[in-house]
Short mmCIF file of C-alpha atoms in Angstrom, two decimals:
data_model
loop_
_atom_site.label_atom_id
_atom_site.label_comp_id
_atom_site.label_asym_id
_atom_site.label_seq_id
_atom_site.Cartn_x
_atom_site.Cartn_y
_atom_site.Cartn_z
CA MET A 503 0.39 0.11 0.05
CA SER A 504 0.69 3.21 -0.76
CA VAL A 505 2.03 6.22 1.77
CA LYS A 506 0.04 8.82 1.44
CA PHE A 507 0.54 12.58 2.60
CA TYR A 508 -1.55 15.45 2.93
CA ILE A 509 -0.13 19.09 2.53
CA ASP A 510 -1.34 22.14 4.15
CA THR A 511 0.07 25.40 2.24
CA LEU A 512 -0.43 28.86 3.64
CA GLY A 513 0.38 31.81 2.65
CA CYS A 514 0.90 33.31 -1.46
CA ALA A 515 0.89 31.97 -4.40
CA LYS A 516 4.42 31.00 -3.74
CA ASN A 517 4.20 28.74 -1.27
CA GLU A 518 1.19 26.99 -3.19
CA TYR A 519 3.87 25.97 -6.55
CA ASP A 520 6.25 25.18 -4.02
CA SER A 521 3.87 23.23 -2.59
CA GLN A 522 2.77 21.73 -5.79
CA VAL A 523 6.75 20.56 -6.65
CA LEU A 524 6.47 18.82 -3.10
CA ALA A 525 3.52 16.86 -4.68
CA ALA A 526 5.10 15.96 -7.43
CA ASP A 527 8.12 14.90 -6.14
CA LEU A 528 6.51 12.57 -3.44
CA LEU A 529 3.99 11.23 -5.92
CA LYS A 530 7.09 10.31 -8.88
CA LYS A 531 8.55 8.42 -5.29
CA GLY A 532 5.19 6.18 -5.54
CA ALA A 533 3.37 8.19 -2.74
CA ALA A 534 -0.01 9.23 -3.24
CA MET A 535 -2.17 12.23 -2.32
CA THR A 536 -4.64 12.79 -0.22
CA THR A 537 -7.53 16.14 0.51
CA VAL A 538 -8.04 14.47 3.83
CA PRO A 539 -5.67 14.40 6.73
CA GLU A 540 -6.92 11.75 8.81
CA ASP A 541 -6.00 9.54 5.88
CA ALA A 542 -2.72 10.65 5.23
CA ASP A 543 0.46 9.13 7.01
CA ILE A 544 2.69 12.33 6.47
CA LEU A 545 1.55 15.49 7.10
CA ILE A 546 3.28 18.66 5.21
CA VAL A 547 2.27 22.30 6.43
CA ASN A 548 4.21 24.02 4.37
CA THR A 549 3.56 27.66 6.34
CA CYS A 550 4.41 31.21 5.95
CA GLY A 551 6.64 33.38 7.97
CA PHE A 552 6.27 36.89 5.93
CA ILE A 553 4.08 38.82 8.96
CA GLU A 554 3.50 38.29 12.47
CA ALA A 555 -0.24 38.03 11.61
CA ALA A 556 1.26 34.93 9.27
CA LYS A 557 3.56 32.97 11.56
CA LYS A 558 0.81 32.72 13.85
CA GLU A 559 -1.45 31.07 10.90
CA SER A 560 0.95 29.20 10.44
CA ILE A 561 2.16 27.53 14.34
CA ASP A 562 -1.74 27.13 14.75
CA HIS A 563 -1.82 25.50 11.47
CA ILE A 564 1.28 22.66 12.85
CA PHE A 565 -0.70 22.60 16.14
CA ALA A 566 -3.76 21.52 14.60
CA MET A 567 -2.12 18.59 12.26
CA ALA A 568 -0.02 17.35 15.68
CA ASP A 569 -3.30 17.40 17.12
CA LEU A 570 -4.26 14.30 14.12
CA LYS A 571 -0.55 12.98 14.28
CA GLY A 572 -0.77 10.12 16.75
CA GLU A 573 2.30 7.80 16.57
CA ARG A 574 2.00 6.35 12.75
CA LYS A 575 2.46 9.71 11.29
CA LYS A 576 4.85 11.87 10.48
CA LEU A 577 4.39 15.65 10.57
CA VAL A 578 7.10 17.52 8.51
CA VAL A 579 6.88 21.79 8.56
CA THR A 580 8.04 23.34 5.14
CA GLY A 581 7.99 27.17 4.13
CA CYS A 582 9.08 30.42 4.92
CA LEU A 583 8.72 29.66 8.74
CA SER A 584 10.81 27.35 9.34
CA GLU A 585 13.71 28.37 6.91
CA ARG A 586 13.28 32.00 8.95
CA TYR A 587 13.44 30.70 12.54
CA HIS A 588 14.56 26.53 12.13
CA LYS A 589 16.49 26.84 15.95
CA GLU A 590 13.66 28.34 18.10
CA LEU A 591 10.87 25.28 16.52
CA VAL A 592 13.09 22.49 17.18
CA GLN A 593 13.25 23.26 20.32
CA GLU A 594 9.69 24.24 21.04
CA MET A 595 8.14 21.44 18.57
CA PRO A 596 9.24 18.53 19.88
CA GLU A 597 5.57 17.70 17.82
CA VAL A 598 7.36 17.76 14.62
CA ASP A 599 9.05 15.31 13.46
CA ILE A 600 11.03 17.55 10.01
CA PHE A 601 12.08 21.11 9.54
CA VAL A 602 12.70 21.55 6.52
CA GLY A 603 13.63 25.38 4.77
CA VAL A 604 12.03 26.62 1.12
CA ASN A 605 16.36 25.85 -0.15
CA GLU A 606 15.48 22.18 0.63
CA TYR A 607 12.28 20.87 -1.11
CA ASP A 608 14.40 18.90 -3.60
CA ASP A 609 16.22 16.30 -0.38
CA LEU A 610 13.01 15.88 1.08
CA ALA A 611 10.33 12.91 -1.20
CA SER A 612 13.90 10.96 -0.68
CA ILE A 613 14.15 11.58 3.28
CA LEU A 614 10.47 10.66 3.95
CA LEU A 615 10.17 8.22 1.48
CA ASP A 616 13.94 6.83 1.29
CA GLY A 617 14.88 6.80 4.86
CA GLU A 618 17.51 8.79 4.46
CA SER A 619 19.16 10.40 7.59
CA HIS A 620 17.96 14.19 8.36
CA ALA A 621 18.80 16.31 11.23
CA THR A 622 15.19 18.29 11.94
CA ASP A 623 18.23 21.72 12.80
CA GLN A 624 19.48 21.50 9.21
CA VAL A 625 17.25 22.93 7.18
CA HIS A 626 19.70 24.88 5.12
CA GLY A 627 19.84 24.02 1.48
CA GLU A 628 22.01 25.32 -1.01
CA VAL A 629 20.44 28.13 -3.45
CA GLU A 630 20.63 27.56 -6.30
CA GLU A 631 21.86 30.13 -8.97
CA VAL A 632 18.73 29.03 -11.62
CA LEU A 633 15.55 28.97 -11.00
CA PRO A 634 15.42 24.91 -12.41
CA TYR A 635 12.43 23.49 -14.10
CA ARG A 636 10.58 21.81 -12.14
CA GLU A 637 7.56 19.42 -12.67
CA ARG A 638 4.11 19.92 -10.58
CA VAL A 639 0.66 18.59 -9.90
CA LEU A 640 -2.10 20.68 -10.13
CA GLU A 641 -5.83 20.25 -8.68
CA GLU A 642 -7.89 18.52 -11.45
CA ASN A 643 -9.73 20.54 -14.17
CA ALA A 644 -7.87 24.15 -12.59
CA TYR A 645 -8.18 26.38 -15.28
CA THR A 646 -5.44 28.64 -13.56
CA ALA A 647 -2.21 28.58 -12.21
CA VAL A 648 1.03 30.46 -11.60
CA LEU A 649 3.80 30.52 -13.18
CA LYS A 650 6.94 31.13 -10.71
CA ILE A 651 9.79 33.64 -13.76
CA ALA A 652 12.28 33.68 -10.54
CA GLU A 653 13.29 33.29 -6.98
CA GLY A 654 13.65 35.24 -4.08
CA CYS A 655 14.75 39.57 -3.88
CA ASN A 656 17.60 41.49 -4.55
CA ASN A 657 15.67 44.91 -4.05
CA TYR A 658 15.92 44.45 0.70
CA CYS A 659 13.56 46.71 1.18
CA SER A 660 14.00 47.95 5.28
CA PHE A 661 10.62 45.62 6.23
CA CYS A 662 10.75 42.70 4.40
CA ALA A 663 12.97 39.04 5.72
CA ILE A 664 12.37 37.22 2.13
CA PRO A 665 15.78 37.67 0.98
CA LYS A 666 16.99 36.12 3.92
CA ILE A 667 14.30 33.60 3.98
CA ARG A 668 14.57 33.01 0.19
CA GLY A 669 17.82 33.63 -0.63
CA PRO A 670 19.02 35.67 -4.33
CA TYR A 671 17.15 37.07 -6.63
CA ARG A 672 16.94 34.05 -9.73
CA SER A 673 15.55 33.56 -13.05
CA MET A 674 14.16 30.17 -14.66
CA LYS A 675 15.94 30.43 -18.18
CA MET A 676 13.31 31.55 -20.89
CA GLU A 677 13.15 28.11 -22.14
CA ASP A 678 12.15 26.24 -19.54
CA CYS A 679 9.29 28.84 -18.76
CA VAL A 680 7.40 28.52 -21.92
CA ARG A 681 7.99 24.83 -21.93
CA ALA A 682 6.58 24.94 -18.24
CA ALA A 683 3.82 27.32 -19.39
CA GLU A 684 3.14 24.89 -22.47
CA GLU A 685 3.03 21.70 -20.33
CA MET A 686 0.66 23.94 -18.22
CA ALA A 687 -1.55 24.57 -21.76
CA ASN A 688 -2.19 20.62 -22.24
CA ARG A 689 -2.92 20.64 -19.43
CA GLY A 690 -6.28 22.65 -19.38
CA ILE A 691 -4.03 26.01 -17.50
CA LYS A 692 -6.13 28.78 -19.64
CA GLU A 693 -5.48 31.34 -17.30
CA LEU A 694 -1.57 32.22 -16.35
CA GLN A 695 -0.70 34.20 -13.29
CA ILE A 696 3.47 35.40 -13.61
CA ILE A 697 4.60 35.82 -10.18
CA ALA A 698 7.87 35.81 -8.30
CA GLN A 699 8.92 38.67 -5.38
CA ASP A 700 9.38 41.29 -8.80
CA THR A 701 8.26 40.06 -11.91
CA SER A 702 10.43 42.93 -13.24
CA GLN A 703 13.74 42.27 -12.73
CA TYR A 704 13.12 38.92 -14.91
CA GLY A 705 15.77 38.00 -16.56
CA ILE A 706 18.75 40.47 -15.26
CA ASP A 707 20.99 37.76 -13.17
CA LEU A 708 21.00 35.39 -16.41
CA TYR A 709 20.90 37.78 -19.61
CA GLY A 710 22.76 40.86 -18.14
CA GLU A 711 18.93 42.66 -18.87
CA ARG A 712 15.52 42.56 -17.67
CA ASN A 713 13.73 40.49 -20.63
CA LEU A 714 10.52 40.26 -19.28
CA PRO A 715 8.42 41.83 -22.08
CA GLU A 716 10.59 39.13 -24.74
CA LEU A 717 9.15 36.03 -22.31
CA LEU A 718 5.64 37.47 -22.37
CA LYS A 719 5.43 38.08 -26.11
CA LYS A 720 6.67 33.92 -26.14
CA LEU A 721 3.85 32.90 -23.95
CA CYS A 722 1.46 34.36 -26.10
CA ARG A 723 2.31 31.92 -28.95
CA ILE A 724 1.48 28.76 -26.70
CA ASP A 725 -2.34 28.08 -27.44
CA GLY A 726 -4.31 26.97 -25.06
CA ILE A 727 -3.59 30.22 -22.84
CA GLU A 728 -5.44 32.54 -23.30
CA TRP A 729 -5.56 35.59 -20.41
CA ILE A 730 -1.99 36.03 -18.21
CA ARG A 731 -2.34 37.84 -15.84
CA LEU A 732 1.53 40.20 -13.71
CA PHE A 733 1.67 40.20 -10.55
CA TYR A 734 4.75 41.77 -8.77
CA VAL A 735 5.54 44.83 -10.92
CA TYR A 736 7.22 47.07 -9.29
CA ASP A 737 6.73 51.02 -10.70
CA ASP A 738 10.54 51.75 -11.54
CA GLY A 739 11.05 48.08 -14.10
CA ILE A 740 7.34 49.29 -16.22
CA THR A 741 9.14 50.26 -18.82
CA ASP A 742 7.54 51.35 -21.79
CA GLU A 743 8.73 48.45 -23.61
CA LEU A 744 6.98 46.65 -21.03
CA ILE A 745 3.93 49.10 -21.37
CA ASP A 746 3.92 48.46 -25.47
CA VAL A 747 3.40 44.42 -24.77
CA ILE A 748 0.65 44.00 -22.24
CA ARG A 749 -1.06 47.10 -24.65
CA GLU A 750 -0.31 44.92 -28.31
CA GLU A 751 -0.82 41.23 -26.96
CA PRO A 752 -4.64 41.08 -26.83
CA LYS A 753 -3.85 37.56 -23.97
CA ILE A 754 -2.54 39.51 -21.45
CA CYS A 755 -5.00 41.69 -19.38
CA GLU A 756 -5.05 45.28 -18.92
CA TYR A 757 -4.38 44.49 -15.44
CA ILE A 758 -1.31 45.01 -13.57
CA ASP A 759 -0.09 44.22 -10.18
CA MET A 760 2.22 47.21 -8.86
CA PRO A 761 2.97 47.61 -4.53
CA ILE A 762 3.80 50.68 -4.07
CA GLN A 763 3.74 50.78 -0.22
CA HIS A 764 3.47 54.34 0.47
CA ILE A 765 3.77 57.70 -0.79
CA ALA A 766 5.26 59.65 1.09
CA ASP A 767 9.08 60.47 0.15
CA PRO A 768 9.77 60.03 3.96
CA VAL A 769 8.41 56.85 4.16
CA LEU A 770 9.63 55.45 0.80
CA LYS A 771 13.26 56.12 2.26
CA ARG A 772 13.01 54.48 5.47
CA MET A 773 11.58 51.31 3.62
CA ARG A 774 14.45 51.38 1.59
CA ARG A 775 12.27 51.84 -2.21
CA HIS A 776 13.73 52.74 -5.31
CA SER A 777 10.23 54.73 -5.76
CA THR A 778 9.52 57.86 -4.79
CA GLY A 779 6.09 59.76 -4.99
CA ASP A 780 6.49 61.30 -8.00
CA SER A 781 7.73 58.82 -10.09
CA ILE A 782 4.33 56.24 -9.13
CA ARG A 783 2.52 58.98 -9.73
CA GLU A 784 4.32 59.14 -13.05
CA THR A 785 3.91 56.00 -13.85
CA VAL A 786 0.15 55.53 -12.71
CA THR A 787 0.00 58.70 -15.45
CA LYS A 788 1.56 56.88 -18.12
CA LEU A 789 0.25 53.21 -17.83
CA ARG A 790 -4.15 54.92 -18.35
CA ALA A 791 -2.25 57.19 -21.08
CA ARG A 792 -0.67 54.43 -22.88
CA ILE A 793 -3.23 51.43 -21.42
CA PRO A 794 -6.69 51.22 -22.41
CA ASN A 795 -8.70 50.72 -19.48
CA VAL A 796 -6.27 48.89 -17.48
CA HIS A 797 -6.57 48.13 -13.77
CA ILE A 798 -3.93 49.04 -11.69
CA ARG A 799 -3.22 46.41 -8.37
CA THR A 800 -1.25 48.09 -5.61
CA THR A 801 -0.56 47.20 -1.57
CA LEU A 802 -0.27 49.46 0.20
CA LEU A 803 2.26 49.49 4.21
CA VAL A 804 0.66 52.49 6.35
CA GLY A 805 2.16 52.67 10.31
CA PHE A 806 6.02 52.49 9.13
CA PRO A 807 8.26 53.78 12.41
CA GLY A 808 8.09 57.65 11.86
CA GLU A 809 5.25 57.51 9.71
CA THR A 810 3.88 61.66 10.55
CA GLU A 811 0.16 62.09 9.93
CA GLU A 812 1.43 64.03 7.42
CA ASP A 813 2.89 61.49 5.61
CA PHE A 814 -0.46 59.53 6.22
CA GLU A 815 -2.82 62.19 4.37
CA ALA A 816 -0.41 62.49 1.71
CA LEU A 817 -0.95 58.53 1.13
CA MET A 818 -4.86 59.21 0.96
CA ASP A 819 -4.15 62.40 -0.70
CA PHE A 820 -2.86 59.96 -3.21
CA ILE A 821 -5.83 57.61 -3.26
CA ARG A 822 -8.18 60.10 -3.73
CA GLU A 823 -7.09 61.18 -6.91
CA PHE A 824 -5.70 58.48 -8.48
CA GLU A 825 -8.59 56.16 -7.76
CA LEU A 826 -6.45 53.06 -8.37
CA ASP A 827 -8.15 50.07 -9.21
CA ARG A 828 -7.62 47.40 -6.41
CA VAL A 829 -5.73 48.56 -3.01
CA GLY A 830 -4.96 45.84 -0.64
CA VAL A 831 -3.89 47.82 3.08
CA PHE A 832 -1.10 46.15 5.57
CA ALA A 833 -0.48 47.82 9.08
CA PHE A 834 3.39 47.57 9.75
CA SER A 835 4.49 44.16 11.58
CA GLU A 836 8.23 44.45 13.03
CA GLU A 837 9.69 42.10 12.12
CA GLU A 838 13.39 40.49 13.19
CA GLY A 839 16.11 40.72 11.00
CA THR A 840 15.57 43.66 9.01
CA PRO A 841 16.57 46.50 9.50
CA SER A 842 12.85 48.14 10.30
CA PHE A 843 12.80 46.45 13.63
CA GLU A 844 15.29 48.57 14.71
CA MET A 845 14.23 51.83 13.70
CA ASP A 846 13.00 54.66 15.95
CA GLY A 847 9.69 55.59 16.12
CA LYS A 848 8.02 53.37 15.86
CA LEU A 849 3.58 54.31 16.15
CA PRO A 850 0.94 52.34 18.96
CA GLU A 851 -1.11 49.40 17.61
CA ASP A 852 -4.26 51.38 17.47
CA VAL A 853 -2.56 54.09 15.20
CA LYS A 854 -0.88 51.44 12.80
CA GLU A 855 -4.99 50.00 12.22
CA GLU A 856 -6.97 54.28 12.36
CA ARG A 857 -4.92 54.45 9.60
CA ARG A 858 -5.19 50.71 8.16
CA ASP A 859 -9.46 51.28 8.11
CA ARG A 860 -8.71 54.89 7.27
CA ILE A 861 -7.71 53.49 3.93
CA MET A 862 -9.94 51.31 3.41
CA GLU A 863 -13.04 52.53 4.12
CA LEU A 864 -11.88 55.18 1.10
CA GLN A 865 -10.91 52.68 -1.71
CA ALA A 866 -14.51 51.02 -0.91
CA ASP A 867 -15.93 54.12 -1.95
CA ILE A 868 -13.78 54.06 -4.49
CA SER A 869 -13.72 51.06 -5.87
CA ARG A 870 -17.77 51.19 -5.29
CA LYS A 871 -18.07 54.17 -7.54
CA LEU A 872 -15.03 52.80 -9.99
CA ASN A 873 -17.53 49.45 -10.57
CA GLU A 874 -21.35 51.29 -10.44
CA LYS A 875 -19.42 52.65 -14.09
CA LYS A 876 -19.42 49.27 -15.68
CA ILE A 877 -23.16 49.20 -14.84
CA GLY A 878 -24.06 48.19 -18.67
CA SER A 879 -21.28 47.09 -20.22
CA THR A 880 -20.61 43.76 -21.50
CA PHE A 881 -17.02 41.78 -20.41
CA ASP A 882 -15.49 38.63 -21.25
CA VAL A 883 -15.94 36.55 -17.54
CA ILE A 884 -14.37 33.69 -16.40
CA ILE A 885 -16.34 30.34 -14.50
CA ASP A 886 -14.77 30.51 -11.23
CA GLU A 887 -18.24 27.85 -9.60
CA VAL A 888 -21.69 26.51 -10.37
CA LEU A 889 -23.60 27.62 -8.22
CA GLU A 890 -26.79 26.80 -8.55
CA GLU A 891 -28.63 25.93 -11.77
CA GLY A 892 -28.49 28.38 -13.63
CA LEU A 893 -26.42 31.14 -12.04
CA TYR A 894 -22.84 31.65 -11.49
CA SER A 895 -19.88 33.21 -10.31
CA GLY A 896 -16.66 34.38 -12.23
CA ARG A 897 -14.19 37.09 -12.66
CA THR A 898 -13.43 39.90 -15.62
CA ARG A 899 -9.85 40.28 -16.90
CA TYR A 900 -8.72 42.98 -14.75
CA ASP A 901 -9.67 40.70 -11.62
CA ALA A 902 -7.65 38.21 -10.59
CA PRO A 903 -8.40 34.78 -8.52
CA GLU A 904 -9.79 35.19 -5.07
CA ILE A 905 -8.52 38.84 -4.29
CA ASP A 906 -10.50 41.17 -6.61
CA CYS A 907 -14.42 41.81 -7.79
CA GLU A 908 -16.36 38.25 -8.52
CA VAL A 909 -19.23 38.72 -10.68
CA THR A 910 -22.21 36.91 -10.29
CA PHE A 911 -24.33 36.36 -13.18
CA ARG A 912 -27.11 34.21 -14.93
CA ALA A 913 -26.75 32.44 -17.60
CA LYS A 914 -28.31 29.17 -20.25
CA GLU A 915 -27.41 25.99 -17.90
CA GLY A 916 -24.46 23.69 -18.90
CA TYR A 917 -22.15 26.07 -18.45
CA GLU A 918 -18.21 24.88 -16.20
CA PRO A 919 -15.59 25.94 -14.44
CA GLY A 920 -13.02 27.73 -16.87
CA MET A 921 -14.90 28.89 -19.88
CA ILE A 922 -15.12 32.28 -20.83
CA ILE A 923 -18.82 34.04 -21.83
CA PRO A 924 -19.31 37.98 -22.01
CA VAL A 925 -21.26 38.93 -19.38
CA THR A 926 -23.11 42.56 -19.35
CA ILE A 927 -23.72 44.02 -15.89
CA VAL A 928 -26.47 45.07 -14.26
CA ASN A 929 -25.78 45.85 -10.96
CA ALA A 930 -22.77 46.68 -8.72
CA PHE A 931 -21.32 46.99 -4.82
CA GLU A 932 -18.04 48.07 -3.15
CA TYR A 933 -16.37 44.41 -4.27
CA ASP A 934 -18.79 42.86 -6.30
CA LEU A 935 -20.87 43.13 -9.83
CA GLU A 936 -23.99 41.20 -10.64
CA GLY A 937 -24.72 40.16 -14.33
CA GLU A 938 -25.84 38.32 -17.13
CA GLU A 939 -25.03 36.48 -20.60
CA VAL A 940 -25.10 38.68 -22.99
CA SER A 941 -27.32 35.91 -24.97
CA TYR A 942 -29.67 34.65 -21.82
CA GLU A 943 -34.01 35.37 -21.33
CA PHE A 944 -34.97 35.11 -18.38
CA ALA A 945 -38.20 33.12 -18.44
#
C-alpha cells in the first residue's frame, strides 16, 4: 500500500507553487496524495513567515496537524517559517519530525520515502544559481495557475525578510518558463498568473537585462493560454517596452499588480524603496495614458516607523486623486532581522490599525464608484464556480482569482468552471458585480 501524504499550504502563491513541486516529487517516488489529513501517513505544513499574523496562523496549523499525528504519522514543517525560525522551532515543537527550509525541497521526497537520515536543525539547502524547471501537480480540472519565473529578491526593503528567507534573485531560463507554460496549457490551464518577488526584474541575472517583455511575447504564442496576468511588478521596472507589450498583446490582461507601499518620500526612503512619490505618480499616469482601461492593483503599508500624520494624509490624498482600481492595505508588522525592527519612531498598534481602516474605508467608496461605471458594459468573464442551475460566479479580465471582484451572473445551464463567456453588468457593489449572459433570456 502506498504511503499517503497531505499538504496544508499557507501564505502566498509562491508557497502554493512550492507545494505543487513537492507533491510531484512525492508522487514520482510512489506516494499517494490525499485531501483528508486523517488518512495521511505524512502530514506536511507549508508555512508562511512573512508577518506576525501569518506566523501565528502557521503555528496554529502546525499544532492542529500535531493533534492528528498520533504514533504512526510523520509531521513535516516546510516553508518560510521553518527557514526563518528553524532553531527556535526545533526547540519548541518536539511534535514535529522534520523541519525543512525553502531551499531543501529537492531532498524532502527522498528523506521521507527512502529513509535517508536528516537532522531537524539542518534546514538550509544550497541556493541554486538559476531557478530550475520543476514538474508540478495541478488541481484536477484546473484552468488558472501560477507560473513562477524567478525566486528570491535583491531589493532589500527595510521591512522585508524575504531576501534572507528565499535568497538572492534568480530567474528561470526563458526556455524553461515557456516549457512550463506549454505543459500547463496542455493540461487545460487558460489563465497564467505570472509571479516572482519582483517580476519586472526577470532575466537581469541570466541575461544582463530585463527580459520580461520578451518572455511575455513567447508566452502569448502558446495555444490554449487565453489570459496572462502580471503580479508584483515594481514601478521602476515598468518600462515603455513592457507597456507596449501589454497594450499590443491581446492575451495579456489589462491588469497589473504594482506594489507601491507608500507615496510619501520620507517613508519610501526609510523603507529603502527604489521609488519616489513622483515616479509612482508618473508610472500610474503613463499606464493609464497608454493602456486603455488598465486596472492597477497595489499594496500599501501604513504605520511604518516614523510615518507622520502628514505622510499618511499624503497617501490618502494620492488614493483620492488617482482612484486605483484594487488596493490592499497592511499595518506595519515588526519583523526580527529586518532594519525596520531597530528603527525609532514606532507607532502604537491602535494608530496603525486606525490608519489602515481609514484607507480601506476610502477605497471601498472608490471601488463602488468604479464598479458602478461598469453597469451596462459587457465583459468576458471566466467562470470560477457553478452556484446553482443557471447561476455562476466568475471574474473579468480585470480581476485576479480570490483577491479581486467577483461577478455573479445568470446564464444558460451547462457551463463549467474555466469557460469564458460575455456578461453584461447589471448591478454593482463595493467589491462585487452582478450580471447576465449576453444571450441569456429570463423566463
